[in-house]
């Protein structure tokens, strides 16, 4: 199965972002992928907390939602629409939401980011996603062309229990739209993506933002780029650089079978619920 990753440099300008996405998606179609994947916040990046609240749009019915839906229908391609800012019908609630469309343009399902990025980076920059976004509560796995595909978003990557829960449903492919910071990306992006592929014996498709965007106070923040696809052995089979681009890769069912046969982890995995844990305190 051919997959195309759309690496973008989104800004606080929806019209510009959607034009960039459409241009790259049209380019991707030259290679006839079955699935197109966009990055986190493909519709809007940066600005103040109030800018983001104002930018949040309807799901379904918003501009970004309708554009992706129409593209999927017109081109007969599945679209894993990264994530967009969703304005909930509950007053004041905004979600960071993945929407998936099948090749008929039908809305297959939504995943709302669960783990929110509230940290102070090594360079002192403060990120407070929860100032705008309300976390989701539900997971999403969808079936496409015989594959079981699981959804996660950016900071979710660090929380292995989420992937363990998804993997218990026999997932073949994890898809992670992201906007990793340059600092944390240099340290952890590839190693975490490959680790998730290895420990759960699945393909890992990670589609990121690249370049910089404006933050409050006139500062510019850098994202890491380097979108990648890892096979279930942990081999990176496709990797992008630091600029907007289309990254092509192929998901091979034989590779899934080969790796799972070589190391049959699903047969060896032990249910640890109910096991006793002994902690020996140091004597003083």
Coordinates of C-alpha atoms in Angstrom, one line a residue:
X1 CA 0.0 0.0 0.0
X2 CA 1.4 3.4 -1.0
X3 CA 1.4 6.1 1.5
X4 CA 2.2 9.8 1.0
X5 CA 3.2 12.1 3.9
X6 CA 2.6 15.8 3.5
X7 CA 5.3 17.7 5.5
X8 CA 4.2 21.3 5.9
X9 CA 5.3 24.7 7.4
X10 CA 1.9 26.0 8.6
X11 CA 1.4 29.5 9.9
X12 CA -1.4 31.5 11.6
X13 CA -3.1 31.8 8.2
X14 CA -5.7 29.2 7.2
X15 CA -6.0 30.3 3.6
X16 CA -2.3 30.0 3.1
X17 CA -2.0 26.7 4.9
X18 CA -4.8 25.1 3.0
X19 CA -3.3 26.3 -0.3
X20 CA 0.0 24.7 0.7
X21 CA -1.7 21.5 1.7
X22 CA -3.6 21.3 -1.6
X23 CA -0.5 21.9 -3.7
X24 CA 1.4 19.2 -2.0
X25 CA -1.5 16.7 -2.0
X26 CA -1.9 17.2 -5.7
X27 CA 1.8 16.6 -6.1
X28 CA 1.5 13.4 -4.0
X29 CA -1.2 12.1 -6.3
X30 CA 1.3 11.8 -9.2
X31 CA 2.5 8.6 -7.3
X32 CA -1.1 7.3 -6.9
X33 CA -1.0 6.7 -3.1
X34 CA -3.8 4.9 -1.4
X35 CA -3.5 7.1 1.7
X36 CA -2.4 10.7 2.2
X37 CA -1.3 11.8 5.7
X38 CA -1.0 15.4 6.9
X39 CA 0.8 16.9 9.9
X40 CA -0.5 18.1 13.2
X41 CA -2.2 21.6 12.9
X42 CA -2.0 21.6 9.1
X43 CA -4.8 24.2 9.2
X44 CA -3.3 26.6 11.7
X45 CA 0.0 27.0 13.6
X46 CA 1.1 29.7 16.0
X47 CA -0.3 33.0 17.2
X48 CA -1.7 33.7 20.6
X49 CA -4.1 31.6 22.6
X50 CA -7.0 33.8 21.5
X51 CA -5.9 33.6 17.9
X52 CA -6.2 29.8 18.1
X53 CA -9.6 29.9 19.8
X54 CA -10.9 32.2 17.0
X55 CA -9.3 30.0 14.4
X56 CA -10.9 26.8 15.7
X57 CA -13.5 25.6 13.1
X58 CA -16.4 23.1 12.9
X59 CA -16.0 19.3 12.6
X60 CA -17.9 18.5 10.4
X61 CA -18.5 21.6 8.3
X62 CA -15.5 23.8 8.7
X63 CA -13.3 25.0 5.8
X64 CA -10.4 22.6 6.4
X65 CA -12.8 19.7 7.0
X66 CA -14.7 20.3 3.8
X67 CA -11.5 20.7 1.7
X68 CA -10.1 17.4 2.9
X69 CA -13.4 15.7 2.4
X70 CA -13.8 17.0 -1.1
X71 CA -10.2 16.1 -2.1
X72 CA -10.7 12.5 -0.9
X73 CA -13.9 12.2 -2.9
X74 CA -12.5 13.9 -6.0
X75 CA -9.3 11.8 -6.1
X76 CA -10.5 8.5 -4.8
X77 CA -7.9 8.5 -2.0
X78 CA -8.0 8.0 1.8
X79 CA -7.0 11.2 3.7
X80 CA -5.7 11.0 7.3
X81 CA -6.1 14.7 7.9
X82 CA -3.3 15.3 10.4
X83 CA -5.0 17.4 13.0
X84 CA -7.0 20.6 13.0
X85 CA -8.4 22.9 15.6
X86 CA -11.9 21.8 16.2
X87 CA -14.5 24.1 17.8
X88 CA -16.8 22.0 19.8
X89 CA -20.5 22.7 20.1
X90 CA -19.8 22.9 23.8
X91 CA -19.2 26.6 24.3
X92 CA -15.5 27.5 24.5
X93 CA -14.2 23.9 24.1
X94 CA -11.5 23.4 21.4
X95 CA -10.0 20.0 20.5
X96 CA -6.8 19.1 18.6
X97 CA -8.5 16.6 16.2
X98 CA -7.6 14.1 13.6
X99 CA -10.3 13.4 11.0
X100 CA -10.1 10.4 8.6
X101 CA -11.9 10.3 5.2
X102 CA -12.2 7.2 3.0
X103 CA -11.8 7.2 -0.8
X104 CA -15.5 8.1 -1.2
X105 CA -15.1 11.2 1.0
X106 CA -17.0 9.7 3.8
X107 CA -16.1 10.7 7.4
X108 CA -14.6 7.5 8.9
X109 CA -13.8 8.8 12.4
X110 CA -12.2 11.4 14.7
X111 CA -9.4 11.2 17.2
X112 CA -9.0 14.1 19.7
X113 CA -5.5 14.4 21.2
X114 CA -5.3 13.0 24.7
X115 CA -1.9 14.1 26.0
X116 CA -1.5 17.8 25.9
X117 CA 1.9 19.5 25.5
X118 CA 2.4 21.6 28.6
X119 CA 6.2 21.9 29.2
X120 CA 9.1 24.3 29.5
X121 CA 11.7 23.3 26.8
X122 CA 15.4 23.2 27.4
X123 CA 15.8 26.7 25.9
X124 CA 13.2 28.1 28.3
X125 CA 10.3 28.4 25.9
X126 CA 7.0 27.6 27.5
X127 CA 4.3 25.5 25.7
X128 CA 0.8 25.4 27.2
X129 CA -1.5 23.5 24.9
X130 CA -4.0 23.1 27.6
X131 CA -4.6 26.8 27.8
X132 CA -6.6 26.4 24.5
X133 CA -7.2 22.7 24.0
X134 CA -9.4 20.3 25.9
X135 CA -8.1 16.7 25.8
X136 CA -10.1 13.9 24.2
X137 CA -11.2 10.7 25.9
X138 CA -11.5 8.1 23.1
X139 CA -9.1 6.2 20.9
X140 CA -9.6 5.4 17.2
X141 CA -8.6 2.5 15.0
X142 CA -9.9 2.3 11.5
X143 CA -9.7 -0.5 8.9
X144 CA -8.4 0.2 5.4
X145 CA -7.5 -2.2 2.6
X146 CA -7.1 -5.0 5.1
X147 CA -4.9 -3.0 7.5
X148 CA -5.8 -1.9 11.0
X149 CA -4.6 1.7 11.5
X150 CA -4.4 3.5 14.8
X151 CA -4.4 7.2 15.5
X152 CA -2.2 9.3 17.8
X153 CA -1.0 12.9 17.8
X154 CA 2.5 14.4 18.6
X155 CA 3.0 14.4 22.3
X156 CA 1.1 11.1 22.6
X157 CA 4.3 9.5 21.2
X158 CA 5.9 9.6 24.6
X159 CA 3.2 7.6 26.4
X160 CA 3.7 4.0 25.6
X161 CA 0.6 2.8 27.5
X162 CA -1.5 4.5 24.8
X163 CA 0.3 2.5 22.1
X164 CA 0.1 -0.7 24.2
X165 CA -3.7 -0.3 24.5
X166 CA -4.0 0.3 20.7
X167 CA -1.6 -2.6 19.9
X168 CA -3.9 -5.0 21.9
X169 CA -6.4 -4.5 19.1
X170 CA -4.0 -6.0 16.5
X171 CA -2.8 -2.8 14.9
X172 CA -0.7 -2.9 11.7
X173 CA 0.1 0.8 11.3
X174 CA 0.4 3.7 13.7
X175 CA -0.1 7.2 12.3
X176 CA 1.3 10.2 14.2
X177 CA 0.8 13.7 12.9
X178 CA 3.1 16.0 14.8
X179 CA 4.7 19.4 15.3
X180 CA 7.7 18.4 17.3
X181 CA 10.0 21.2 18.6
X182 CA 13.4 21.3 17.1
X183 CA 15.1 20.8 20.5
X184 CA 13.0 17.8 21.5
X185 CA 13.0 16.4 18.0
X186 CA 16.8 16.3 17.8
X187 CA 16.9 14.3 21.0
X188 CA 13.9 12.0 20.8
X189 CA 11.9 12.0 17.6
X190 CA 13.4 9.2 15.6
X191 CA 14.3 7.0 18.6
X192 CA 10.7 7.1 19.9
X193 CA 9.2 6.5 16.5
X194 CA 11.4 3.5 15.9
X195 CA 10.9 2.2 19.4
X196 CA 7.1 2.2 19.0
X197 CA 7.5 0.3 15.7
X198 CA 9.8 -2.3 17.2
X199 CA 7.9 -2.9 20.5
X200 CA 4.5 -3.2 18.8
X201 CA 5.7 -4.8 15.5
X202 CA 3.8 -2.3 13.3
X203 CA 4.6 0.3 10.7
X204 CA 5.0 3.7 12.2
X205 CA 4.1 6.7 10.0
X206 CA 5.1 10.0 11.5
X207 CA 4.2 13.2 9.6
X208 CA 5.6 16.5 11.0
X209 CA 5.6 20.2 10.7
X210 CA 8.9 21.9 9.6
X211 CA 10.4 25.4 9.7
X212 CA 9.3 28.1 12.0
X213 CA 6.1 29.9 13.0
X214 CA 5.3 33.0 15.0
X215 CA 4.6 32.7 18.8
X216 CA 3.3 35.3 21.2
X217 CA 5.7 38.1 22.0
X218 CA 7.1 38.3 18.4
X219 CA 9.3 35.2 18.9
X220 CA 9.6 32.4 16.3
X221 CA 9.5 28.8 17.3
X222 CA 11.2 26.1 15.3
X223 CA 9.7 22.7 14.4
X224 CA 11.8 19.6 13.6
X225 CA 10.4 18.3 10.3
X226 CA 12.1 15.0 9.3
X227 CA 8.9 13.1 8.8
X228 CA 9.6 9.4 8.6
X229 CA 8.2 5.9 8.1
X230 CA 9.6 3.0 10.1
X231 CA 8.9 -0.6 9.3
X232 CA 8.1 -3.1 12.2
X233 CA 11.8 -4.1 12.5
X234 CA 12.6 -0.4 13.3
X235 CA 14.2 0.3 9.9
X236 CA 13.5 3.8 8.6
X237 CA 12.3 3.2 5.1
X238 CA 11.6 6.9 4.2
X239 CA 12.8 10.1 5.8
X240 CA 12.2 13.8 4.9
X241 CA 14.4 16.8 5.6
X242 CA 13.6 20.2 7.0
X243 CA 11.4 21.7 4.3
X244 CA 7.9 21.3 3.0
X245 CA 7.8 18.2 0.9
X246 CA 5.9 15.0 -0.1
X247 CA 7.4 11.8 1.4
X248 CA 6.5 8.5 -0.2
X249 CA 6.6 5.0 1.4
X250 CA 5.1 1.6 0.9
X251 CA 3.5 -0.5 3.6
X252 CA 4.3 -4.2 2.9
X253 CA 2.1 -6.9 4.5
X254 CA 4.8 -9.5 3.9
X255 CA 7.2 -7.5 6.1
X256 CA 4.6 -7.4 8.9
X257 CA 4.3 -11.2 8.7
X258 CA 8.0 -11.8 8.5
X259 CA 8.9 -9.7 11.6
X260 CA 6.0 -11.1 13.6
X261 CA 7.1 -14.7 12.7
X262 CA 10.7 -14.0 13.5
X263 CA 10.0 -12.7 17.0
X264 CA 6.5 -13.9 18.0
X265 CA 5.9 -11.3 20.6
X266 CA 2.1 -11.6 20.5
X267 CA 2.5 -15.2 21.6
X268 CA 5.0 -14.4 24.3
X269 CA 3.3 -11.3 25.8
X270 CA 2.3 -12.0 29.4
X271 CA -0.7 -10.3 31.0
X272 CA 0.8 -8.7 34.0
X273 CA -2.5 -7.7 35.7
X274 CA -2.6 -9.5 39.1
X275 CA 1.1 -10.1 39.3
X276 CA 2.7 -9.2 42.6
X277 CA 5.3 -6.4 42.8
X278 CA 7.9 -6.5 45.5
X279 CA 9.7 -3.3 46.3
X280 CA 12.6 -3.6 48.8
X281 CA 13.2 -0.4 50.7
X282 CA 16.7 0.4 51.7
X283 CA 17.4 -0.1 55.3
X284 CA 18.8 2.9 57.2

